[in-house]
mmCIF file of the C-alpha atoms, coordinates in Angstrom:
data_MODEL
# 
_entry.id   MODEL 
# 
loop_
_atom_site.group_PDB 
_atom_site.id 
_atom_site.type_symbol 
_atom_site.label_atom_id 
_atom_site.label_alt_id 
_atom_site.label_comp_id 
_atom_site.label_asym_id 
_atom_site.label_entity_id 
_atom_site.label_seq_id 
_atom_site.pdbx_PDB_ins_code 
_atom_site.Cartn_x 
_atom_site.Cartn_y 
_atom_site.Cartn_z 
_atom_site.occupancy 
_atom_site.B_iso_or_equiv 
_atom_site.pdbx_formal_charge 
_atom_site.auth_seq_id 
_atom_site.auth_comp_id 
_atom_site.auth_asym_id 
_atom_site.auth_atom_id 
_atom_site.pdbx_PDB_model_num 
ATOM 1   C CA . MET A 1 1   ? -43.883 -9.726  -6.615  1.00 0.00 ? 1   MET A CA 1 
ATOM 2   C CA . GLU A 1 2   ? -43.133 -10.617 -10.242 1.00 0.00 ? 2   GLU A CA 1 
ATOM 3   C CA . LEU A 1 3   ? -46.808 -10.335 -11.255 1.00 0.00 ? 3   LEU A CA 1 
ATOM 4   C CA . LEU A 1 4   ? -47.087 -6.898  -9.646  1.00 0.00 ? 4   LEU A CA 1 
ATOM 5   C CA . ARG A 1 5   ? -43.958 -5.766  -11.490 1.00 0.00 ? 5   ARG A CA 1 
ATOM 6   C CA . ILE A 1 6   ? -45.393 -6.853  -14.846 1.00 0.00 ? 6   ILE A CA 1 
ATOM 7   C CA . VAL A 1 7   ? -48.762 -5.235  -14.138 1.00 0.00 ? 7   VAL A CA 1 
ATOM 8   C CA . LYS A 1 8   ? -47.051 -1.980  -13.169 1.00 0.00 ? 8   LYS A CA 1 
ATOM 9   C CA . ALA A 1 9   ? -45.021 -2.044  -16.379 1.00 0.00 ? 9   ALA A CA 1 
ATOM 10  C CA . ARG A 1 10  ? -48.155 -2.494  -18.472 1.00 0.00 ? 10  ARG A CA 1 
ATOM 11  C CA . GLN A 1 11  ? -49.917 0.310   -16.638 1.00 0.00 ? 11  GLN A CA 1 
ATOM 12  C CA . ASP A 1 12  ? -46.957 2.588   -17.308 1.00 0.00 ? 12  ASP A CA 1 
ATOM 13  C CA . GLY A 1 13  ? -46.810 1.514   -20.946 1.00 0.00 ? 13  GLY A CA 1 
ATOM 14  C CA . SER A 1 14  ? -43.249 0.301   -20.507 1.00 0.00 ? 14  SER A CA 1 
ATOM 15  C CA . SER A 1 15  ? -41.411 -3.000  -20.533 1.00 0.00 ? 15  SER A CA 1 
ATOM 16  C CA . GLY A 1 16  ? -40.836 -5.134  -17.449 1.00 0.00 ? 16  GLY A CA 1 
ATOM 17  C CA . ALA A 1 17  ? -37.132 -4.292  -17.605 1.00 0.00 ? 17  ALA A CA 1 
ATOM 18  C CA . ALA A 1 18  ? -37.884 -0.582  -17.247 1.00 0.00 ? 18  ALA A CA 1 
ATOM 19  C CA . THR A 1 19  ? -39.424 -1.190  -13.826 1.00 0.00 ? 19  THR A CA 1 
ATOM 20  C CA . ILE A 1 20  ? -36.349 -2.890  -12.327 1.00 0.00 ? 20  ILE A CA 1 
ATOM 21  C CA . LEU A 1 21  ? -35.352 -0.124  -9.960  1.00 0.00 ? 21  LEU A CA 1 
ATOM 22  C CA . ILE A 1 22  ? -31.785 0.852   -9.117  1.00 0.00 ? 22  ILE A CA 1 
ATOM 23  C CA . LYS A 1 23  ? -31.729 2.281   -5.608  1.00 0.00 ? 23  LYS A CA 1 
ATOM 24  C CA . ALA A 1 24  ? -28.815 4.144   -4.045  1.00 0.00 ? 24  ALA A CA 1 
ATOM 25  C CA . ALA A 1 25  ? -29.376 2.517   -0.680  1.00 0.00 ? 25  ALA A CA 1 
ATOM 26  C CA . SER A 1 26  ? -28.871 -0.640  1.350   1.00 0.00 ? 26  SER A CA 1 
ATOM 27  C CA . PRO A 1 27  ? -31.375 -3.470  0.818   1.00 0.00 ? 27  PRO A CA 1 
ATOM 28  C CA . TRP A 1 28  ? -31.566 -4.200  4.540   1.00 0.00 ? 28  TRP A CA 1 
ATOM 29  C CA . ALA A 1 29  ? -34.072 -1.453  5.247   1.00 0.00 ? 29  ALA A CA 1 
ATOM 30  C CA . ALA A 1 30  ? -36.514 -3.307  2.986   1.00 0.00 ? 30  ALA A CA 1 
ATOM 31  C CA . TYR A 1 31  ? -35.434 -6.919  3.623   1.00 0.00 ? 31  TYR A CA 1 
ATOM 32  C CA . GLU A 1 32  ? -34.572 -8.953  6.705   1.00 0.00 ? 32  GLU A CA 1 
ATOM 33  C CA . LYS A 1 33  ? -31.761 -11.501 6.449   1.00 0.00 ? 33  LYS A CA 1 
ATOM 34  C CA . MET A 1 34  ? -32.797 -15.084 7.172   1.00 0.00 ? 34  MET A CA 1 
ATOM 35  C CA . TYR A 1 35  ? -29.779 -17.267 6.345   1.00 0.00 ? 35  TYR A CA 1 
ATOM 36  C CA . ARG A 1 36  ? -26.858 -17.752 3.971   1.00 0.00 ? 36  ARG A CA 1 
ATOM 37  C CA . GLN A 1 37  ? -27.105 -20.398 1.287   1.00 0.00 ? 37  GLN A CA 1 
ATOM 38  C CA . LEU A 1 38  ? -24.519 -21.913 -1.037  1.00 0.00 ? 38  LEU A CA 1 
ATOM 39  C CA . LEU A 1 39  ? -25.800 -22.681 -4.526  1.00 0.00 ? 39  LEU A CA 1 
ATOM 40  C CA . GLY A 1 40  ? -23.481 -24.925 -6.502  1.00 0.00 ? 40  GLY A CA 1 
ATOM 41  C CA . ASP A 1 41  ? -19.731 -24.589 -6.070  1.00 0.00 ? 41  ASP A CA 1 
ATOM 42  C CA . ASP A 1 42  ? -19.319 -20.965 -5.022  1.00 0.00 ? 42  ASP A CA 1 
ATOM 43  C CA . ASP A 1 43  ? -22.528 -18.942 -5.420  1.00 0.00 ? 43  ASP A CA 1 
ATOM 44  C CA . ILE A 1 44  ? -23.340 -17.601 -1.953  1.00 0.00 ? 44  ILE A CA 1 
ATOM 45  C CA . VAL A 1 45  ? -26.711 -15.889 -1.587  1.00 0.00 ? 45  VAL A CA 1 
ATOM 46  C CA . LEU A 1 46  ? -28.459 -14.321 1.363   1.00 0.00 ? 46  LEU A CA 1 
ATOM 47  C CA . VAL A 1 47  ? -32.005 -15.601 1.664   1.00 0.00 ? 47  VAL A CA 1 
ATOM 48  C CA . ALA A 1 48  ? -34.127 -12.750 2.985   1.00 0.00 ? 48  ALA A CA 1 
ATOM 49  C CA . GLU A 1 49  ? -37.726 -11.856 3.715   1.00 0.00 ? 49  GLU A CA 1 
ATOM 50  C CA . LYS A 1 50  ? -39.312 -8.608  2.590   1.00 0.00 ? 50  LYS A CA 1 
ATOM 51  C CA . ARG A 1 51  ? -40.361 -6.497  5.540   1.00 0.00 ? 51  ARG A CA 1 
ATOM 52  C CA . GLY A 1 52  ? -44.066 -5.768  5.843   1.00 0.00 ? 52  GLY A CA 1 
ATOM 53  C CA . ILE A 1 53  ? -47.187 -7.791  5.211   1.00 0.00 ? 53  ILE A CA 1 
ATOM 54  C CA . SER A 1 54  ? -46.114 -9.480  1.966   1.00 0.00 ? 54  SER A CA 1 
ATOM 55  C CA . GLY A 1 55  ? -43.320 -11.543 3.523   1.00 0.00 ? 55  GLY A CA 1 
ATOM 56  C CA . ASP A 1 56  ? -41.879 -12.372 0.089   1.00 0.00 ? 56  ASP A CA 1 
ATOM 57  C CA . VAL A 1 57  ? -38.768 -14.572 0.282   1.00 0.00 ? 57  VAL A CA 1 
ATOM 58  C CA . VAL A 1 58  ? -35.945 -13.583 -2.067  1.00 0.00 ? 58  VAL A CA 1 
ATOM 59  C CA . ASP A 1 59  ? -32.291 -14.307 -2.809  1.00 0.00 ? 59  ASP A CA 1 
ATOM 60  C CA . ILE A 1 60  ? -29.881 -11.385 -2.471  1.00 0.00 ? 60  ILE A CA 1 
ATOM 61  C CA . ARG A 1 61  ? -26.440 -11.501 -4.043  1.00 0.00 ? 61  ARG A CA 1 
ATOM 62  C CA . HIS A 1 62  ? -23.647 -9.121  -3.112  1.00 0.00 ? 62  HIS A CA 1 
ATOM 63  C CA . PHE A 1 63  ? -21.339 -7.811  -5.848  1.00 0.00 ? 63  PHE A CA 1 
ATOM 64  C CA . PRO A 1 64  ? -18.127 -5.961  -4.868  1.00 0.00 ? 64  PRO A CA 1 
ATOM 65  C CA . GLU A 1 65  ? -18.342 -4.347  -8.305  1.00 0.00 ? 65  GLU A CA 1 
ATOM 66  C CA . LEU A 1 66  ? -21.228 -4.073  -10.755 1.00 0.00 ? 66  LEU A CA 1 
ATOM 67  C CA . SER A 1 67  ? -20.391 -2.499  -14.104 1.00 0.00 ? 67  SER A CA 1 
ATOM 68  C CA . ALA A 1 68  ? -22.778 -0.555  -16.316 1.00 0.00 ? 68  ALA A CA 1 
ATOM 69  C CA . GLN A 1 69  ? -22.721 -3.498  -18.746 1.00 0.00 ? 69  GLN A CA 1 
ATOM 70  C CA . GLN A 1 70  ? -23.632 -5.985  -16.025 1.00 0.00 ? 70  GLN A CA 1 
ATOM 71  C CA . THR A 1 71  ? -26.452 -3.728  -14.857 1.00 0.00 ? 71  THR A CA 1 
ATOM 72  C CA . LYS A 1 72  ? -27.733 -3.506  -18.429 1.00 0.00 ? 72  LYS A CA 1 
ATOM 73  C CA . MET A 1 73  ? -27.761 -7.296  -18.700 1.00 0.00 ? 73  MET A CA 1 
ATOM 74  C CA . LEU A 1 74  ? -29.663 -7.633  -15.420 1.00 0.00 ? 74  LEU A CA 1 
ATOM 75  C CA . GLN A 1 75  ? -32.277 -5.145  -16.586 1.00 0.00 ? 75  GLN A CA 1 
ATOM 76  C CA . SER A 1 76  ? -32.683 -6.305  -20.170 1.00 0.00 ? 76  SER A CA 1 
ATOM 77  C CA . ILE A 1 77  ? -32.631 -10.117 -19.975 1.00 0.00 ? 77  ILE A CA 1 
ATOM 78  C CA . GLN A 1 78  ? -36.029 -11.484 -19.000 1.00 0.00 ? 78  GLN A CA 1 
ATOM 79  C CA . HIS A 1 79  ? -37.382 -14.957 -19.723 1.00 0.00 ? 79  HIS A CA 1 
ATOM 80  C CA . PRO A 1 80  ? -39.386 -17.605 -17.825 1.00 0.00 ? 80  PRO A CA 1 
ATOM 81  C CA . ASN A 1 81  ? -36.249 -19.777 -17.676 1.00 0.00 ? 81  ASN A CA 1 
ATOM 82  C CA . ILE A 1 82  ? -33.876 -17.051 -16.481 1.00 0.00 ? 82  ILE A CA 1 
ATOM 83  C CA . VAL A 1 83  ? -33.977 -16.084 -12.815 1.00 0.00 ? 83  VAL A CA 1 
ATOM 84  C CA . THR A 1 84  ? -36.037 -12.930 -12.254 1.00 0.00 ? 84  THR A CA 1 
ATOM 85  C CA . VAL A 1 85  ? -34.411 -9.751  -10.962 1.00 0.00 ? 85  VAL A CA 1 
ATOM 86  C CA . HIS A 1 86  ? -36.651 -7.669  -8.694  1.00 0.00 ? 86  HIS A CA 1 
ATOM 87  C CA . GLU A 1 87  ? -34.436 -4.775  -7.600  1.00 0.00 ? 87  GLU A CA 1 
ATOM 88  C CA . ILE A 1 88  ? -30.856 -3.519  -7.701  1.00 0.00 ? 88  ILE A CA 1 
ATOM 89  C CA . TYR A 1 89  ? -29.281 -1.683  -4.758  1.00 0.00 ? 89  TYR A CA 1 
ATOM 90  C CA . SER A 1 90  ? -26.111 0.127   -5.723  1.00 0.00 ? 90  SER A CA 1 
ATOM 91  C CA . ASN A 1 91  ? -23.721 2.624   -4.179  1.00 0.00 ? 91  ASN A CA 1 
ATOM 92  C CA . LYS A 1 92  ? -20.007 3.286   -4.417  1.00 0.00 ? 92  LYS A CA 1 
ATOM 93  C CA . ALA A 1 93  ? -18.989 0.607   -1.921  1.00 0.00 ? 93  ALA A CA 1 
ATOM 94  C CA . ASN A 1 94  ? -21.607 -2.142  -2.235  1.00 0.00 ? 94  ASN A CA 1 
ATOM 95  C CA . HIS A 1 95  ? -23.943 -3.568  -4.811  1.00 0.00 ? 95  HIS A CA 1 
ATOM 96  C CA . HIS A 1 96  ? -26.794 -5.987  -4.082  1.00 0.00 ? 96  HIS A CA 1 
ATOM 97  C CA . VAL A 1 97  ? -29.195 -7.607  -6.531  1.00 0.00 ? 97  VAL A CA 1 
ATOM 98  C CA . VAL A 1 98  ? -32.541 -8.975  -5.347  1.00 0.00 ? 98  VAL A CA 1 
ATOM 99  C CA . TYR A 1 99  ? -33.697 -12.084 -7.220  1.00 0.00 ? 99  TYR A CA 1 
ATOM 100 C CA . GLU A 1 100 ? -36.600 -14.460 -6.929  1.00 0.00 ? 100 GLU A CA 1 
ATOM 101 C CA . HIS A 1 101 ? -35.849 -17.282 -4.483  1.00 0.00 ? 101 HIS A CA 1 
ATOM 102 C CA . MET A 1 102 ? -34.538 -20.502 -6.022  1.00 0.00 ? 102 MET A CA 1 
ATOM 103 C CA . PRO A 1 103 ? -33.784 -23.140 -3.337  1.00 0.00 ? 103 PRO A CA 1 
ATOM 104 C CA . ARG A 1 104 ? -31.065 -25.230 -4.993  1.00 0.00 ? 104 ARG A CA 1 
ATOM 105 C CA . SER A 1 105 ? -28.857 -25.705 -8.031  1.00 0.00 ? 105 SER A CA 1 
ATOM 106 C CA . LEU A 1 106 ? -28.432 -28.647 -10.356 1.00 0.00 ? 106 LEU A CA 1 
ATOM 107 C CA . GLN A 1 107 ? -25.024 -29.227 -8.746  1.00 0.00 ? 107 GLN A CA 1 
ATOM 108 C CA . GLU A 1 108 ? -26.765 -30.414 -5.575  1.00 0.00 ? 108 GLU A CA 1 
ATOM 109 C CA . ALA A 1 109 ? -28.827 -32.888 -7.604  1.00 0.00 ? 109 ALA A CA 1 
ATOM 110 C CA . VAL A 1 110 ? -25.911 -34.629 -9.344  1.00 0.00 ? 110 VAL A CA 1 
ATOM 111 C CA . GLY A 1 111 ? -25.977 -38.336 -8.510  1.00 0.00 ? 111 GLY A CA 1 
ATOM 112 C CA . ASN A 1 112 ? -29.527 -38.279 -7.144  1.00 0.00 ? 112 ASN A CA 1 
ATOM 113 C CA . PRO A 1 113 ? -31.291 -41.462 -8.366  1.00 0.00 ? 113 PRO A CA 1 
ATOM 114 C CA . TYR A 1 114 ? -34.579 -39.532 -8.412  1.00 0.00 ? 114 TYR A CA 1 
ATOM 115 C CA . LEU A 1 115 ? -33.143 -37.546 -11.337 1.00 0.00 ? 115 LEU A CA 1 
ATOM 116 C CA . ASN A 1 116 ? -34.155 -40.057 -14.006 1.00 0.00 ? 116 ASN A CA 1 
ATOM 117 C CA . ARG A 1 117 ? -34.086 -39.657 -17.782 1.00 0.00 ? 117 ARG A CA 1 
ATOM 118 C CA . GLN A 1 118 ? -37.511 -38.024 -17.996 1.00 0.00 ? 118 GLN A CA 1 
ATOM 119 C CA . ARG A 1 119 ? -36.702 -35.438 -15.327 1.00 0.00 ? 119 ARG A CA 1 
ATOM 120 C CA . LEU A 1 120 ? -33.326 -34.733 -16.921 1.00 0.00 ? 120 LEU A CA 1 
ATOM 121 C CA . ALA A 1 121 ? -35.064 -34.186 -20.241 1.00 0.00 ? 121 ALA A CA 1 
ATOM 122 C CA . ALA A 1 122 ? -37.385 -31.654 -18.607 1.00 0.00 ? 122 ALA A CA 1 
ATOM 123 C CA . ILE A 1 123 ? -34.448 -29.822 -16.998 1.00 0.00 ? 123 ILE A CA 1 
ATOM 124 C CA . ILE A 1 124 ? -32.353 -29.760 -20.150 1.00 0.00 ? 124 ILE A CA 1 
ATOM 125 C CA . GLY A 1 125 ? -35.319 -28.623 -22.225 1.00 0.00 ? 125 GLY A CA 1 
ATOM 126 C CA . GLN A 1 126 ? -35.817 -25.581 -20.004 1.00 0.00 ? 126 GLN A CA 1 
ATOM 127 C CA . VAL A 1 127 ? -32.103 -24.739 -20.072 1.00 0.00 ? 127 VAL A CA 1 
ATOM 128 C CA . VAL A 1 128 ? -32.128 -24.873 -23.862 1.00 0.00 ? 128 VAL A CA 1 
ATOM 129 C CA . GLU A 1 129 ? -35.177 -22.564 -23.943 1.00 0.00 ? 129 GLU A CA 1 
ATOM 130 C CA . ALA A 1 130 ? -33.157 -19.994 -21.979 1.00 0.00 ? 130 ALA A CA 1 
ATOM 131 C CA . LEU A 1 131 ? -30.182 -20.373 -24.336 1.00 0.00 ? 131 LEU A CA 1 
ATOM 132 C CA . VAL A 1 132 ? -32.442 -19.951 -27.376 1.00 0.00 ? 132 VAL A CA 1 
ATOM 133 C CA . HIS A 1 133 ? -33.744 -16.701 -25.887 1.00 0.00 ? 133 HIS A CA 1 
ATOM 134 C CA . LEU A 1 134 ? -30.210 -15.410 -25.293 1.00 0.00 ? 134 LEU A CA 1 
ATOM 135 C CA . GLU A 1 135 ? -29.227 -16.446 -28.802 1.00 0.00 ? 135 GLU A CA 1 
ATOM 136 C CA . LYS A 1 136 ? -32.118 -14.418 -30.242 1.00 0.00 ? 136 LYS A CA 1 
ATOM 137 C CA . MET A 1 137 ? -30.791 -11.415 -28.300 1.00 0.00 ? 137 MET A CA 1 
ATOM 138 C CA . GLY A 1 138 ? -27.337 -11.976 -29.805 1.00 0.00 ? 138 GLY A CA 1 
ATOM 139 C CA . LEU A 1 139 ? -25.950 -13.131 -26.456 1.00 0.00 ? 139 LEU A CA 1 
ATOM 140 C CA . GLN A 1 140 ? -24.386 -16.191 -24.859 1.00 0.00 ? 140 GLN A CA 1 
ATOM 141 C CA . HIS A 1 141 ? -24.320 -17.139 -21.181 1.00 0.00 ? 141 HIS A CA 1 
ATOM 142 C CA . ASP A 1 142 ? -20.523 -17.432 -21.060 1.00 0.00 ? 142 ASP A CA 1 
ATOM 143 C CA . ARG A 1 143 ? -20.183 -19.487 -17.828 1.00 0.00 ? 143 ARG A CA 1 
ATOM 144 C CA . LEU A 1 144 ? -22.830 -22.181 -18.019 1.00 0.00 ? 144 LEU A CA 1 
ATOM 145 C CA . SER A 1 145 ? -22.456 -24.971 -15.457 1.00 0.00 ? 145 SER A CA 1 
ATOM 146 C CA . CYS A 1 146 ? -24.535 -27.084 -13.078 1.00 0.00 ? 146 CYS A CA 1 
ATOM 147 C CA . SER A 1 147 ? -23.985 -24.400 -10.430 1.00 0.00 ? 147 SER A CA 1 
ATOM 148 C CA . CYS A 1 148 ? -25.957 -21.751 -12.328 1.00 0.00 ? 148 CYS A CA 1 
ATOM 149 C CA . VAL A 1 149 ? -28.842 -24.032 -13.328 1.00 0.00 ? 149 VAL A CA 1 
ATOM 150 C CA . LEU A 1 150 ? -31.285 -23.369 -10.488 1.00 0.00 ? 150 LEU A CA 1 
ATOM 151 C CA . LEU A 1 151 ? -34.130 -25.686 -9.498  1.00 0.00 ? 151 LEU A CA 1 
ATOM 152 C CA . HIS A 1 152 ? -37.439 -25.033 -7.769  1.00 0.00 ? 152 HIS A CA 1 
ATOM 153 C CA . PRO A 1 153 ? -39.634 -27.739 -6.153  1.00 0.00 ? 153 PRO A CA 1 
ATOM 154 C CA . SER A 1 154 ? -42.423 -26.725 -8.546  1.00 0.00 ? 154 SER A CA 1 
ATOM 155 C CA . GLY A 1 155 ? -40.338 -28.037 -11.455 1.00 0.00 ? 155 GLY A CA 1 
ATOM 156 C CA . ARG A 1 156 ? -39.234 -24.648 -12.738 1.00 0.00 ? 156 ARG A CA 1 
ATOM 157 C CA . VAL A 1 157 ? -35.648 -24.474 -13.988 1.00 0.00 ? 157 VAL A CA 1 
ATOM 158 C CA . LYS A 1 158 ? -33.864 -21.150 -14.421 1.00 0.00 ? 158 LYS A CA 1 
ATOM 159 C CA . LEU A 1 159 ? -30.390 -19.913 -15.315 1.00 0.00 ? 159 LEU A CA 1 
ATOM 160 C CA . SER A 1 160 ? -28.604 -17.460 -13.055 1.00 0.00 ? 160 SER A CA 1 
ATOM 161 C CA . GLY A 1 161 ? -25.529 -15.383 -13.827 1.00 0.00 ? 161 GLY A CA 1 
ATOM 162 C CA . GLN A 1 162 ? -27.127 -13.393 -16.640 1.00 0.00 ? 162 GLN A CA 1 
ATOM 163 C CA . GLU A 1 163 ? -25.143 -10.314 -15.607 1.00 0.00 ? 163 GLU A CA 1 
ATOM 164 C CA . ASP A 1 164 ? -22.076 -11.859 -17.267 1.00 0.00 ? 164 ASP A CA 1 
ATOM 165 C CA . CYS A 1 165 ? -23.673 -12.614 -20.646 1.00 0.00 ? 165 CYS A CA 1 
ATOM 166 C CA . ARG A 1 166 ? -21.518 -11.690 -23.639 1.00 0.00 ? 166 ARG A CA 1 
ATOM 167 C CA . PRO A 1 167 ? -22.103 -11.060 -27.353 1.00 0.00 ? 167 PRO A CA 1 
ATOM 168 C CA . LEU A 1 168 ? -22.727 -14.321 -29.180 1.00 0.00 ? 168 LEU A CA 1 
ATOM 169 C CA . SER A 1 169 ? -19.616 -15.955 -30.647 1.00 0.00 ? 169 SER A CA 1 
ATOM 170 C CA . ARG A 1 170 ? -18.947 -19.473 -31.873 1.00 0.00 ? 170 ARG A CA 1 
ATOM 171 C CA . ARG A 1 171 ? -20.680 -22.267 -29.942 1.00 0.00 ? 171 ARG A CA 1 
ATOM 172 C CA . LYS A 1 172 ? -19.373 -21.789 -26.397 1.00 0.00 ? 172 LYS A CA 1 
ATOM 173 C CA . ASP A 1 173 ? -22.756 -22.198 -24.694 1.00 0.00 ? 173 ASP A CA 1 
ATOM 174 C CA . LEU A 1 174 ? -23.371 -25.492 -26.480 1.00 0.00 ? 174 LEU A CA 1 
ATOM 175 C CA . VAL A 1 175 ? -19.929 -26.816 -25.551 1.00 0.00 ? 175 VAL A CA 1 
ATOM 176 C CA . ASP A 1 176 ? -20.432 -25.734 -21.931 1.00 0.00 ? 176 ASP A CA 1 
ATOM 177 C CA . LEU A 1 177 ? -23.863 -27.331 -21.873 1.00 0.00 ? 177 LEU A CA 1 
ATOM 178 C CA . GLY A 1 178 ? -22.374 -30.571 -23.164 1.00 0.00 ? 178 GLY A CA 1 
ATOM 179 C CA . TYR A 1 179 ? -19.844 -30.648 -20.323 1.00 0.00 ? 179 TYR A CA 1 
ATOM 180 C CA . THR A 1 180 ? -22.483 -29.627 -17.790 1.00 0.00 ? 180 THR A CA 1 
ATOM 181 C CA . MET A 1 181 ? -24.736 -32.510 -18.739 1.00 0.00 ? 181 MET A CA 1 
ATOM 182 C CA . MET A 1 182 ? -21.995 -35.084 -19.381 1.00 0.00 ? 182 MET A CA 1 
ATOM 183 C CA . GLU A 1 183 ? -22.498 -36.874 -16.059 1.00 0.00 ? 183 GLU A CA 1 
ATOM 184 C CA . LEU A 1 184 ? -26.260 -36.498 -16.213 1.00 0.00 ? 184 LEU A CA 1 
ATOM 185 C CA . CYS A 1 185 ? -27.177 -37.660 -19.707 1.00 0.00 ? 185 CYS A CA 1 
ATOM 186 C CA . LYS A 1 186 ? -24.275 -39.210 -21.558 1.00 0.00 ? 186 LYS A CA 1 
ATOM 187 C CA . ASP A 1 187 ? -25.777 -40.457 -24.787 1.00 0.00 ? 187 ASP A CA 1 
ATOM 188 C CA . ILE A 1 188 ? -28.194 -38.663 -27.127 1.00 0.00 ? 188 ILE A CA 1 
ATOM 189 C CA . PHE A 1 189 ? -27.970 -35.137 -25.764 1.00 0.00 ? 189 PHE A CA 1 
ATOM 190 C CA . LEU A 1 190 ? -24.202 -35.035 -25.287 1.00 0.00 ? 190 LEU A CA 1 
ATOM 191 C CA . SER A 1 191 ? -23.765 -36.182 -28.872 1.00 0.00 ? 191 SER A CA 1 
ATOM 192 C CA . ALA A 1 192 ? -26.149 -33.480 -30.065 1.00 0.00 ? 192 ALA A CA 1 
ATOM 193 C CA . THR A 1 193 ? -24.193 -30.681 -28.357 1.00 0.00 ? 193 THR A CA 1 
ATOM 194 C CA . THR A 1 194 ? -21.133 -31.573 -30.406 1.00 0.00 ? 194 THR A CA 1 
ATOM 195 C CA . THR A 1 195 ? -22.972 -31.351 -33.726 1.00 0.00 ? 195 THR A CA 1 
ATOM 196 C CA . ALA A 1 196 ? -25.630 -28.643 -33.277 1.00 0.00 ? 196 ALA A CA 1 
ATOM 197 C CA . SER A 1 197 ? -24.740 -25.200 -34.620 1.00 0.00 ? 197 SER A CA 1 
ATOM 198 C CA . SER A 1 198 ? -27.133 -23.195 -32.434 1.00 0.00 ? 198 SER A CA 1 
ATOM 199 C CA . ALA A 1 199 ? -29.315 -23.433 -29.347 1.00 0.00 ? 199 ALA A CA 1 
ATOM 200 C CA . ALA A 1 200 ? -32.373 -23.233 -31.585 1.00 0.00 ? 200 ALA A CA 1 
ATOM 201 C CA . GLU A 1 201 ? -31.223 -26.345 -33.463 1.00 0.00 ? 201 GLU A CA 1 
ATOM 202 C CA . LEU A 1 202 ? -30.499 -28.091 -30.175 1.00 0.00 ? 202 LEU A CA 1 
ATOM 203 C CA . SER A 1 203 ? -34.047 -27.398 -28.977 1.00 0.00 ? 203 SER A CA 1 
ATOM 204 C CA . GLU A 1 204 ? -35.309 -29.782 -31.671 1.00 0.00 ? 204 GLU A CA 1 
ATOM 205 C CA . VAL A 1 205 ? -33.401 -32.753 -30.211 1.00 0.00 ? 205 VAL A CA 1 
ATOM 206 C CA . SER A 1 206 ? -35.651 -35.334 -28.539 1.00 0.00 ? 206 SER A CA 1 
ATOM 207 C CA . LEU A 1 207 ? -34.485 -36.719 -25.201 1.00 0.00 ? 207 LEU A CA 1 
ATOM 208 C CA . THR A 1 208 ? -37.418 -38.974 -24.462 1.00 0.00 ? 208 THR A CA 1 
# 
């Protein structure tokens, strides 16, 4: 689905963000609900399958309200380490956003002995890449936690919650990242988050 969206954007001579459609309809004509899933502490998503031959599996989040600013963030923020938005369904009463499917969050992995130093380094490195991208856009994540760091069995790590990004100020993302990783990697990286002045500087820290 993501590849087709990018190809369509290139054919149209537009950016990928321009092809994220906002539809004044319900998503359930196009998707069939499979089950509810809790990611992290309180992020409830509906895992659904696209109707038709493709059978793409996606995550659908319901928003009681979705402001113009949040919609802009969903459309404009795109990066390999930020969860991909496929479509937005919006009407006066309900708003649904269709994302790529990510099976679990880092919160579910806390305390897992399989999550050794090398794997933590790989996870943290991908999170920092996402923060660097936001920083270059003049934005910060604003509510970074283990719950919004999403994991895929392939090893991909992506941030969710980009709709609530805010203009960059101070070092909030770095402080939040330090707390997020405190129980996961207590030495080198935690120390670095207290001294680094930007996500770009933090990306130069070695965890191996």
